[in-house]
Every structure is written in structure tokens, then in C-alpha cells.
Amino acid sequence: VYSAKCSHCHGADGAGNTVLGRTLKLRDMRSAEAQKFSDSELITIIATGTDGGRMPGFRKKLGPEMVERLASHVRGLAVNRPLR
């Protein structure tokens, strides 16, 4: 689901290093800044969208269980963050 719905903007690794990600100036989802959100905040962002509609909400299309699984996936992206 992440590959189909999210990676086009956020990239396969969550870095946001895609044409759309760079255009929209998306933050690296692996970063401490992005990972500081609580689980419930991540779920809300994925469910309802953010940034005035630039990122759509996915609650209606995917349902609450899949939204929670996507939030868990985003959390796991930080594990694969390159050292800097």
C-alpha cells in the first residue's frame, strides 16, 4: 500500500527525494523531526491529510486498520535512515 499510495511523493525509503517530493519540499520521514510525532498524530495525518490538502487523507479509501499499518510503516522507515 505504501508503494502504491505514498512512494510517488515520499519515495520508497521515505526520504522525499522524488520529483514531487522535492517540488513540495517534503520532509524526510526518517528524520528525527518527522519521527517526533506520536503514533496517534501520524495516524491522524495519514487518515485526514495535511498541508491544506497537498497530502490527501486516506481513511475513506483504506480504512482505519490500513491507516494504522501505514503509520507503523512510517515509524519503521527511521530504522533504515543513513548515518550522517
C-alpha atoms as one frame of an Amber mdcrd trajectory, in Angstrom:
protein
   0.000   0.000   0.000   2.855   2.407   0.822   4.373   1.780  -2.617   1.063
   2.415  -4.360  -0.208   5.379  -2.348   2.784   7.120  -0.767   6.081   6.436
  -2.512   5.288   8.574  -5.560   5.817  11.666  -3.367   7.653  10.354  -0.321
   9.955   7.885  -2.103  10.396   4.194  -1.397  12.653   4.982   1.559  10.613
   7.922   2.884  13.317  10.492   2.123  11.045  12.537  -0.155  13.724  12.521
  -2.836  11.307  12.318  -5.766  10.326  14.940  -8.332   7.108  15.669  -6.436
   8.769  15.367  -3.051  11.392  17.958  -3.952   8.786  20.246  -5.551   6.592
  20.056  -2.444   9.652  20.305  -0.161   8.605  17.229   1.793  10.496  16.417
   4.936  12.429  13.188   5.200  10.062  10.854   7.059  13.084   9.074   8.509
  14.280  12.252  10.235  14.013  12.984  13.940  11.751  15.929  13.049   9.231
  13.672  11.315   9.585  10.834  13.794   8.797  13.123  16.758   5.078  12.832
  16.000   3.194  10.477  18.301   1.585   7.367  16.845  -1.836   8.988  17.104
  -0.571  12.136  15.323   0.854  10.024  12.477  -2.424   8.139  12.194  -4.371
  11.408  12.064  -2.077  12.869   9.395  -2.418   9.771   7.215  -6.164   9.496
   7.850  -7.142  13.117   7.264  -4.296  14.520   5.177  -2.230  17.619   5.793
  -0.872  20.872   4.407  -4.190  22.236   3.177  -4.884  19.221   1.003  -1.440
  18.829  -0.563  -1.436  15.386   1.041  -4.859  13.765   0.826  -6.382  11.775
   3.646  -6.631   8.021   3.190  -9.135   6.974   5.883 -12.054   6.573   3.456
 -10.051   4.751   0.783  -8.047   2.455   3.063  -9.946   2.168   6.328  -8.656
   2.626   9.878  -6.687  -0.633  10.097  -4.621   0.082   6.986  -4.039   3.680
   8.104  -2.600   2.314  11.366  -0.411  -0.108   9.414   0.886   2.752   7.244
   1.722   4.759  10.381   3.656   1.750  11.657   5.483   1.538   8.324   6.435
   5.227   8.529   7.800   4.578  12.018   9.897   1.717  10.606  11.429   3.943
   7.918  13.642   5.568  10.568  15.406   2.227  11.084  16.788   2.439   7.563
  17.957   6.037   7.845  21.526   6.519   6.630  24.056   7.776   9.149  25.133
  11.383   8.652
